[in-house]
Amino acid sequence: MKVAFVGKGGSGKTTLSSLFVRHLAGRGLPVVAIDADINQHLGVALGLDEARAAKLPALGDRLTEIKEHLRGDNPRVSSASAMVKTTPPGAGSRLLRFRGDDPFHEAGQEVDGVTLLATGPFNDDDLGVACYHSKTGAVELYLNHLVDGPGEYVVVDMTAGADTFASGLFTRFDLMFLVAEPTRKGVGVYRQYTEYARDYDVAIRVVGNKVQCEEDVAYLREHVGDDLLTWLGQSAAVRALEQGRHGVALEDGNTAALDRMRAEVDARVKDWDKFQRQAVEFHVKNARSWASRAAGEDLETQVDPDFRFPAAAGPAYAG
Protein backbone atom coordinates (compact mmCIF):
# COMPACT_ATOMS: atom_id res chain seq x y z
CA MET A 1 0.00 0.00 0.00
CA LYS A 2 1.27 3.45 -0.93
CA VAL A 3 1.19 6.04 1.86
CA ALA A 4 2.23 9.70 1.90
CA PHE A 5 2.96 11.99 4.83
CA VAL A 6 2.23 15.61 3.97
CA GLY A 7 1.82 18.87 5.84
CA LYS A 8 3.31 22.27 6.42
CA GLY A 9 6.96 22.73 7.28
CA GLY A 10 7.65 22.10 10.94
CA SER A 11 4.47 20.10 11.54
CA GLY A 12 6.47 16.98 12.32
CA LYS A 13 5.67 14.93 9.22
CA THR A 14 9.22 13.54 8.94
CA THR A 15 9.13 12.54 12.60
CA LEU A 16 5.72 10.89 12.21
CA SER A 17 6.63 9.15 8.96
CA SER A 18 9.74 7.73 10.61
CA LEU A 19 7.73 6.60 13.64
CA PHE A 20 5.20 4.90 11.35
CA VAL A 21 7.97 3.19 9.39
CA ARG A 22 9.62 1.98 12.60
CA HIS A 23 6.25 0.83 13.89
CA LEU A 24 5.64 -1.32 10.81
CA ALA A 25 9.16 -2.71 10.62
CA GLY A 26 9.14 -3.47 14.34
CA ARG A 27 6.24 -5.83 13.71
CA GLY A 28 8.11 -7.66 10.97
CA LEU A 29 6.23 -5.98 8.13
CA PRO A 30 8.05 -5.18 4.85
CA VAL A 31 8.52 -1.45 4.30
CA VAL A 32 10.03 0.78 1.64
CA ALA A 33 10.57 4.31 2.97
CA ILE A 34 11.19 7.15 0.52
CA ASP A 35 12.62 10.53 1.45
CA ALA A 36 11.05 12.89 -1.08
CA ASP A 37 11.44 16.05 0.98
CA ILE A 38 13.62 18.87 -0.29
CA ASN A 39 15.24 18.70 3.15
CA GLN A 40 16.51 15.13 3.33
CA HIS A 41 16.12 14.12 6.99
CA LEU A 42 14.28 10.80 6.90
CA GLY A 43 17.47 8.72 7.00
CA VAL A 44 18.64 10.41 10.17
CA ALA A 45 15.15 10.11 11.67
CA LEU A 46 15.35 6.36 11.02
CA GLY A 47 18.65 6.10 12.86
CA LEU A 48 21.41 6.74 10.31
CA ASP A 49 24.20 9.07 11.31
CA GLU A 50 24.55 12.26 9.26
CA ALA A 51 27.54 11.04 7.25
CA ARG A 52 25.92 7.77 6.24
CA ALA A 53 22.62 9.46 5.40
CA ALA A 54 24.42 11.96 3.17
CA LYS A 55 25.87 9.09 1.11
CA LEU A 56 22.53 7.56 0.18
CA PRO A 57 22.34 7.11 -3.62
CA ALA A 58 20.04 9.75 -5.07
CA LEU A 59 17.24 8.50 -7.31
CA GLY A 60 17.28 11.90 -9.00
CA ASP A 61 20.79 11.17 -10.27
CA ARG A 62 19.75 7.88 -11.88
CA LEU A 63 16.81 9.03 -13.97
CA THR A 64 18.19 7.84 -17.32
CA GLU A 65 18.90 4.35 -15.99
CA ILE A 66 15.50 4.29 -14.28
CA LYS A 67 13.67 5.32 -17.44
CA GLU A 68 15.52 2.81 -19.62
CA HIS A 69 14.53 0.06 -17.22
CA LEU A 70 10.89 1.06 -16.95
CA ARG A 71 10.21 1.59 -20.64
CA GLY A 72 11.46 -1.91 -21.41
CA ASP A 73 10.07 -2.91 -24.81
CA ASN A 74 7.16 -0.48 -24.77
CA PRO A 75 6.95 0.68 -28.42
CA ARG A 76 5.00 3.80 -27.43
CA VAL A 77 8.00 5.27 -25.57
CA SER A 78 10.62 6.13 -28.19
CA SER A 79 13.53 6.70 -25.79
CA ALA A 80 14.44 7.39 -22.19
CA SER A 81 14.67 11.10 -22.98
CA ALA A 82 11.06 11.03 -24.21
CA MET A 83 9.88 9.47 -20.95
CA VAL A 84 8.65 12.05 -18.45
CA LYS A 85 7.60 11.72 -14.82
CA THR A 86 3.95 11.17 -15.75
CA THR A 87 4.54 8.57 -18.48
CA PRO A 88 2.19 5.71 -17.58
CA PRO A 89 3.02 2.04 -18.10
CA GLY A 90 1.82 0.22 -21.17
CA ALA A 91 2.35 -3.07 -22.97
CA GLY A 92 6.07 -3.85 -22.88
CA SER A 93 6.81 -1.63 -19.86
CA ARG A 94 8.64 -3.18 -16.95
CA LEU A 95 6.46 -3.12 -13.87
CA LEU A 96 8.14 -3.07 -10.49
CA ARG A 97 7.78 -5.66 -7.77
CA PHE A 98 7.89 -4.56 -4.16
CA ARG A 99 11.57 -4.62 -3.07
CA GLY A 100 12.41 -6.25 -6.39
CA ASP A 101 15.56 -6.42 -8.51
CA ASP A 102 15.55 -3.07 -10.30
CA PRO A 103 17.45 0.26 -10.33
CA PHE A 104 15.16 1.75 -7.66
CA HIS A 105 15.58 -0.89 -5.00
CA GLU A 106 19.24 -1.43 -5.85
CA ALA A 107 19.77 2.17 -4.72
CA GLY A 108 18.14 1.42 -1.39
CA GLN A 109 19.87 1.38 1.97
CA GLU A 110 18.75 -1.24 4.48
CA VAL A 111 18.06 0.34 7.86
CA ASP A 112 16.76 -1.98 10.59
CA GLY A 113 14.65 -4.00 8.17
CA VAL A 114 13.53 -0.98 6.12
CA THR A 115 14.54 -0.31 2.52
CA LEU A 116 15.28 3.42 2.43
CA LEU A 117 15.27 5.31 -0.88
CA ALA A 118 16.09 9.00 -1.30
CA THR A 119 15.36 11.45 -4.09
CA GLY A 120 18.53 13.35 -3.25
CA PRO A 121 18.97 16.91 -1.99
CA PHE A 122 18.52 20.12 -3.92
CA ASN A 123 22.14 21.16 -4.38
CA ASP A 124 24.20 24.03 -5.80
CA ASP A 125 24.18 22.57 -9.32
CA ASP A 126 20.38 22.81 -9.36
CA LEU A 127 20.17 26.46 -8.39
CA GLY A 128 18.64 28.59 -11.11
CA VAL A 129 18.28 25.70 -13.57
CA ALA A 130 15.96 23.17 -11.97
CA CYS A 131 13.08 22.77 -9.55
CA TYR A 132 12.63 20.05 -6.98
CA HIS A 133 10.04 18.36 -9.20
CA SER A 134 12.99 17.04 -11.23
CA LYS A 135 13.94 15.05 -8.12
CA THR A 136 10.46 13.85 -7.17
CA GLY A 137 9.86 12.76 -10.77
CA ALA A 138 11.71 9.55 -9.92
CA VAL A 139 9.21 8.89 -7.12
CA GLU A 140 6.27 9.45 -9.47
CA LEU A 141 7.72 7.00 -11.98
CA TYR A 142 8.31 4.50 -9.19
CA LEU A 143 4.76 4.72 -7.89
CA ASN A 144 3.28 4.67 -11.40
CA HIS A 145 4.98 1.35 -12.18
CA LEU A 146 4.92 -0.39 -8.80
CA VAL A 147 2.58 -3.34 -8.35
CA ASP A 148 2.08 -3.58 -4.62
CA GLY A 149 -0.55 -5.13 -2.47
CA PRO A 150 -1.82 -5.81 1.06
CA GLY A 151 0.96 -6.35 3.56
CA GLU A 152 3.47 -4.30 1.56
CA TYR A 153 4.04 -0.71 2.64
CA VAL A 154 5.60 2.18 0.73
CA VAL A 155 5.84 5.23 2.98
CA VAL A 156 6.81 8.54 1.36
CA ASP A 157 7.88 11.60 3.32
CA MET A 158 6.79 14.36 0.96
CA THR A 159 8.15 17.87 0.67
CA ALA A 160 6.32 20.46 2.75
CA GLY A 161 3.53 22.58 1.36
CA ALA A 162 1.44 22.13 -1.77
CA ASP A 163 4.19 20.87 -4.12
CA THR A 164 2.56 17.45 -3.83
CA PHE A 165 -0.09 18.80 -6.20
CA ALA A 166 2.31 20.08 -8.88
CA SER A 167 1.61 16.95 -10.97
CA GLY A 168 -0.44 13.79 -10.57
CA LEU A 169 1.79 12.58 -7.73
CA PHE A 170 -0.92 13.16 -5.13
CA THR A 171 -3.17 10.56 -6.85
CA ARG A 172 -0.54 7.82 -6.58
CA PHE A 173 -1.24 7.04 -2.93
CA ASP A 174 -3.75 4.74 -1.31
CA LEU A 175 -3.82 7.12 1.63
CA MET A 176 -2.37 10.50 2.55
CA PHE A 177 -1.69 11.31 6.20
CA LEU A 178 -1.84 15.06 6.68
CA VAL A 179 0.11 15.96 9.82
CA ALA A 180 -1.50 18.97 11.47
CA GLU A 181 -0.72 20.87 14.62
CA PRO A 182 -3.70 22.24 16.56
CA THR A 183 -3.14 25.77 15.27
CA ARG A 184 -4.71 28.04 12.66
CA LYS A 185 -1.81 27.40 10.30
CA GLY A 186 -2.05 23.66 10.85
CA VAL A 187 -5.72 23.42 9.93
CA GLY A 188 -5.25 25.98 7.14
CA VAL A 189 -3.03 23.49 5.34
CA TYR A 190 -5.78 20.88 5.72
CA ARG A 191 -8.26 23.16 3.96
CA GLN A 192 -5.76 23.81 1.17
CA TYR A 193 -5.08 20.11 0.60
CA THR A 194 -8.71 19.04 0.62
CA GLU A 195 -9.58 21.80 -1.84
CA TYR A 196 -6.90 20.60 -4.28
CA ALA A 197 -7.83 16.94 -3.88
CA ARG A 198 -11.60 17.42 -3.90
CA ASP A 199 -12.24 16.30 -7.49
CA TYR A 200 -9.86 13.32 -7.51
CA ASP A 201 -11.21 10.95 -4.86
CA VAL A 202 -7.99 11.16 -2.85
CA ALA A 203 -8.18 9.74 0.66
CA ILE A 204 -6.80 12.19 3.26
CA ARG A 205 -6.77 11.51 6.98
CA VAL A 206 -5.54 14.06 9.48
CA VAL A 207 -3.09 13.02 12.18
CA GLY A 208 -2.80 15.60 14.91
CA ASN A 209 0.67 16.22 16.25
CA LYS A 210 2.10 18.00 19.29
CA VAL A 211 -1.26 17.65 21.02
CA GLN A 212 -1.07 18.65 24.67
CA CYS A 213 -4.63 18.60 25.98
CA GLU A 214 -8.27 17.87 25.25
CA GLU A 215 -8.73 21.43 24.05
CA ASP A 216 -6.19 20.73 21.27
CA VAL A 217 -8.15 17.65 20.20
CA ALA A 218 -11.41 19.62 20.27
CA TYR A 219 -9.82 22.33 18.13
CA LEU A 220 -8.75 19.80 15.50
CA ARG A 221 -12.17 18.14 15.51
CA GLU A 222 -13.85 21.51 15.07
CA HIS A 223 -11.80 22.36 11.99
CA VAL A 224 -11.23 19.01 10.23
CA GLY A 225 -14.28 17.04 11.37
CA ASP A 226 -14.41 13.33 10.62
CA ASP A 227 -11.10 13.48 8.75
CA LEU A 228 -9.32 13.55 12.12
CA LEU A 229 -8.10 9.97 12.42
CA THR A 230 -5.91 10.13 15.52
CA TRP A 231 -3.29 12.25 17.24
CA LEU A 232 0.07 12.03 18.97
CA GLY A 233 1.05 13.94 22.06
CA GLN A 234 4.32 15.29 23.31
CA SER A 235 6.75 12.40 23.60
CA ALA A 236 9.86 11.86 25.71
CA ALA A 237 10.66 8.85 23.49
CA VAL A 238 10.62 10.96 20.34
CA ARG A 239 12.81 13.56 21.99
CA ALA A 240 15.26 10.79 22.95
CA LEU A 241 15.36 9.52 19.35
CA GLU A 242 15.97 13.02 18.04
CA GLN A 243 18.87 13.33 20.48
CA GLY A 244 20.36 10.07 19.24
CA ARG A 245 19.37 8.05 22.29
CA HIS A 246 17.74 4.67 21.76
CA GLY A 247 15.85 2.18 23.88
CA VAL A 248 13.21 4.59 25.18
CA ALA A 249 9.78 3.03 24.64
CA LEU A 250 7.11 5.06 22.89
CA GLU A 251 4.20 6.01 25.10
CA ASP A 252 1.13 3.73 25.00
CA GLY A 253 -1.14 6.46 23.64
CA ASN A 254 1.23 7.27 20.80
CA THR A 255 1.68 3.57 20.01
CA ALA A 256 -2.09 3.22 19.85
CA ALA A 257 -2.20 6.14 17.39
CA LEU A 258 0.27 4.36 15.11
CA ASP A 259 -1.83 1.18 15.33
CA ARG A 260 -4.87 3.21 14.28
CA MET A 261 -2.96 4.59 11.32
CA ARG A 262 -1.88 1.13 10.19
CA ALA A 263 -5.46 -0.15 10.47
CA GLU A 264 -6.63 2.74 8.28
CA VAL A 265 -4.04 1.86 5.64
CA ASP A 266 -4.90 -1.83 5.73
CA ALA A 267 -8.60 -1.04 5.27
CA ARG A 268 -8.00 0.66 1.93
CA VAL A 269 -9.12 -1.23 -1.18
CA LYS A 270 -7.02 -1.04 -4.34
CA ASP A 271 -8.69 0.30 -7.46
CA TRP A 272 -6.12 -0.32 -10.18
CA ASP A 273 -8.39 0.90 -12.98
CA LYS A 274 -8.77 4.28 -11.25
CA PHE A 275 -5.05 4.35 -10.55
CA GLN A 276 -4.22 3.95 -14.25
CA ARG A 277 -7.02 6.26 -15.38
CA GLN A 278 -5.71 9.10 -13.23
CA ALA A 279 -2.15 8.46 -14.40
CA VAL A 280 -3.31 8.83 -17.98
CA GLU A 281 -5.31 11.97 -17.17
CA PHE A 282 -2.35 13.78 -15.66
CA HIS A 283 0.03 12.55 -18.35
CA VAL A 284 -2.21 14.01 -21.06
CA LYS A 285 -2.37 17.31 -19.14
CA ASN A 286 1.41 17.42 -18.86
CA ALA A 287 1.89 16.43 -22.49
CA ARG A 288 -0.36 19.24 -23.68
CA SER A 289 1.02 21.91 -21.35
CA TRP A 290 4.79 21.34 -21.65
CA ALA A 291 6.06 17.80 -22.08
CA SER A 292 5.38 17.25 -25.79
CA ARG A 293 6.98 20.57 -26.60
CA ALA A 294 10.02 19.77 -24.47
CA ALA A 295 10.43 16.29 -25.98
CA GLY A 296 9.83 17.39 -29.56
CA GLU A 297 7.17 14.73 -30.09
CA ASP A 298 3.55 14.05 -29.20
CA LEU A 299 3.71 12.34 -25.82
CA GLU A 300 -0.03 11.71 -25.74
CA THR A 301 0.71 8.73 -27.98
CA GLN A 302 2.52 7.11 -25.03
CA VAL A 303 -0.88 6.24 -23.56
CA ASP A 304 -1.79 2.59 -24.07
CA PRO A 305 -5.61 2.46 -23.92
CA ASP A 306 -5.62 -1.33 -23.50
CA PHE A 307 -3.18 -1.54 -20.58
CA ARG A 308 -4.40 -3.02 -17.32
CA PHE A 309 -2.44 -3.74 -14.16
CA PRO A 310 -2.16 -7.44 -13.26
CA ALA A 311 -5.12 -8.63 -11.24
CA ALA A 312 -2.88 -10.62 -8.92
CA ALA A 313 -1.18 -7.61 -7.39
CA GLY A 314 0.59 -8.11 -4.10
CA PRO A 315 3.17 -10.39 -2.48
CA ALA A 316 2.47 -13.29 -4.87
CA TYR A 317 2.97 -11.15 -7.97
CA ALA A 318 5.93 -12.52 -9.92
CA GLY A 319 6.50 -9.65 -12.34
mmCIF file of C-alpha atoms in Angstrom, residues 16 19-24 26-27 207-209 229-238 241 248-264:
data_model
loop_
_atom_site.group_PDB
_atom_site.id
_atom_site.type_symbol
_atom_site.label_atom_id
_atom_site.label_comp_id
_atom_site.label_asym_id
_atom_site.label_seq_id
_atom_site.Cartn_x
_atom_site.Cartn_y
_atom_site.Cartn_z
ATOM 1 C CA LEU A 16 5.724 10.891 12.207
ATOM 2 C CA LEU A 19 7.729 6.602 13.641
ATOM 3 C CA PHE A 20 5.202 4.902 11.352
ATOM 4 C CA VAL A 21 7.974 3.194 9.385
ATOM 5 C CA ARG A 22 9.619 1.984 12.599
ATOM 6 C CA HIS A 23 6.248 0.828 13.889
ATOM 7 C CA LEU A 24 5.636 -1.321 10.806
ATOM 8 C CA GLY A 26 9.143 -3.472 14.339
ATOM 9 C CA ARG A 27 6.243 -5.834 13.713
ATOM 10 C CA VAL A 207 -3.093 13.017 12.178
ATOM 11 C CA GLY A 208 -2.798 15.597 14.910
ATOM 12 C CA ASN A 209 0.673 16.216 16.252
ATOM 13 C CA LEU A 229 -8.102 9.972 12.425
ATOM 14 C CA THR A 230 -5.915 10.129 15.520
ATOM 15 C CA TRP A 231 -3.287 12.250 17.238
ATOM 16 C CA LEU A 232 0.068 12.032 18.971
ATOM 17 C CA GLY A 233 1.052 13.937 22.056
ATOM 18 C CA GLN A 234 4.321 15.294 23.311
ATOM 19 C CA SER A 235 6.754 12.403 23.602
ATOM 20 C CA ALA A 236 9.865 11.857 25.708
ATOM 21 C CA ALA A 237 10.662 8.850 23.493
ATOM 22 C CA VAL A 238 10.624 10.961 20.340
ATOM 23 C CA LEU A 241 15.357 9.516 19.352
ATOM 24 C CA VAL A 248 13.212 4.590 25.183
ATOM 25 C CA ALA A 249 9.780 3.028 24.637
ATOM 26 C CA LEU A 250 7.110 5.060 22.892
ATOM 27 C CA GLU A 251 4.205 6.006 25.103
ATOM 28 C CA ASP A 252 1.132 3.733 24.996
ATOM 29 C CA GLY A 253 -1.137 6.458 23.643
ATOM 30 C CA ASN A 254 1.228 7.270 20.802
ATOM 31 C CA THR A 255 1.683 3.572 20.005
ATOM 32 C CA ALA A 256 -2.090 3.222 19.850
ATOM 33 C CA ALA A 257 -2.198 6.145 17.389
ATOM 34 C CA LEU A 258 0.270 4.358 15.108
ATOM 35 C CA ASP A 259 -1.825 1.181 15.328
ATOM 36 C CA ARG A 260 -4.875 3.209 14.279
ATOM 37 C CA MET A 261 -2.957 4.590 11.317
ATOM 38 C CA ARG A 262 -1.879 1.129 10.190
ATOM 39 C CA ALA A 263 -5.456 -0.148 10.472
ATOM 40 C CA GLU A 264 -6.631 2.737 8.284
#
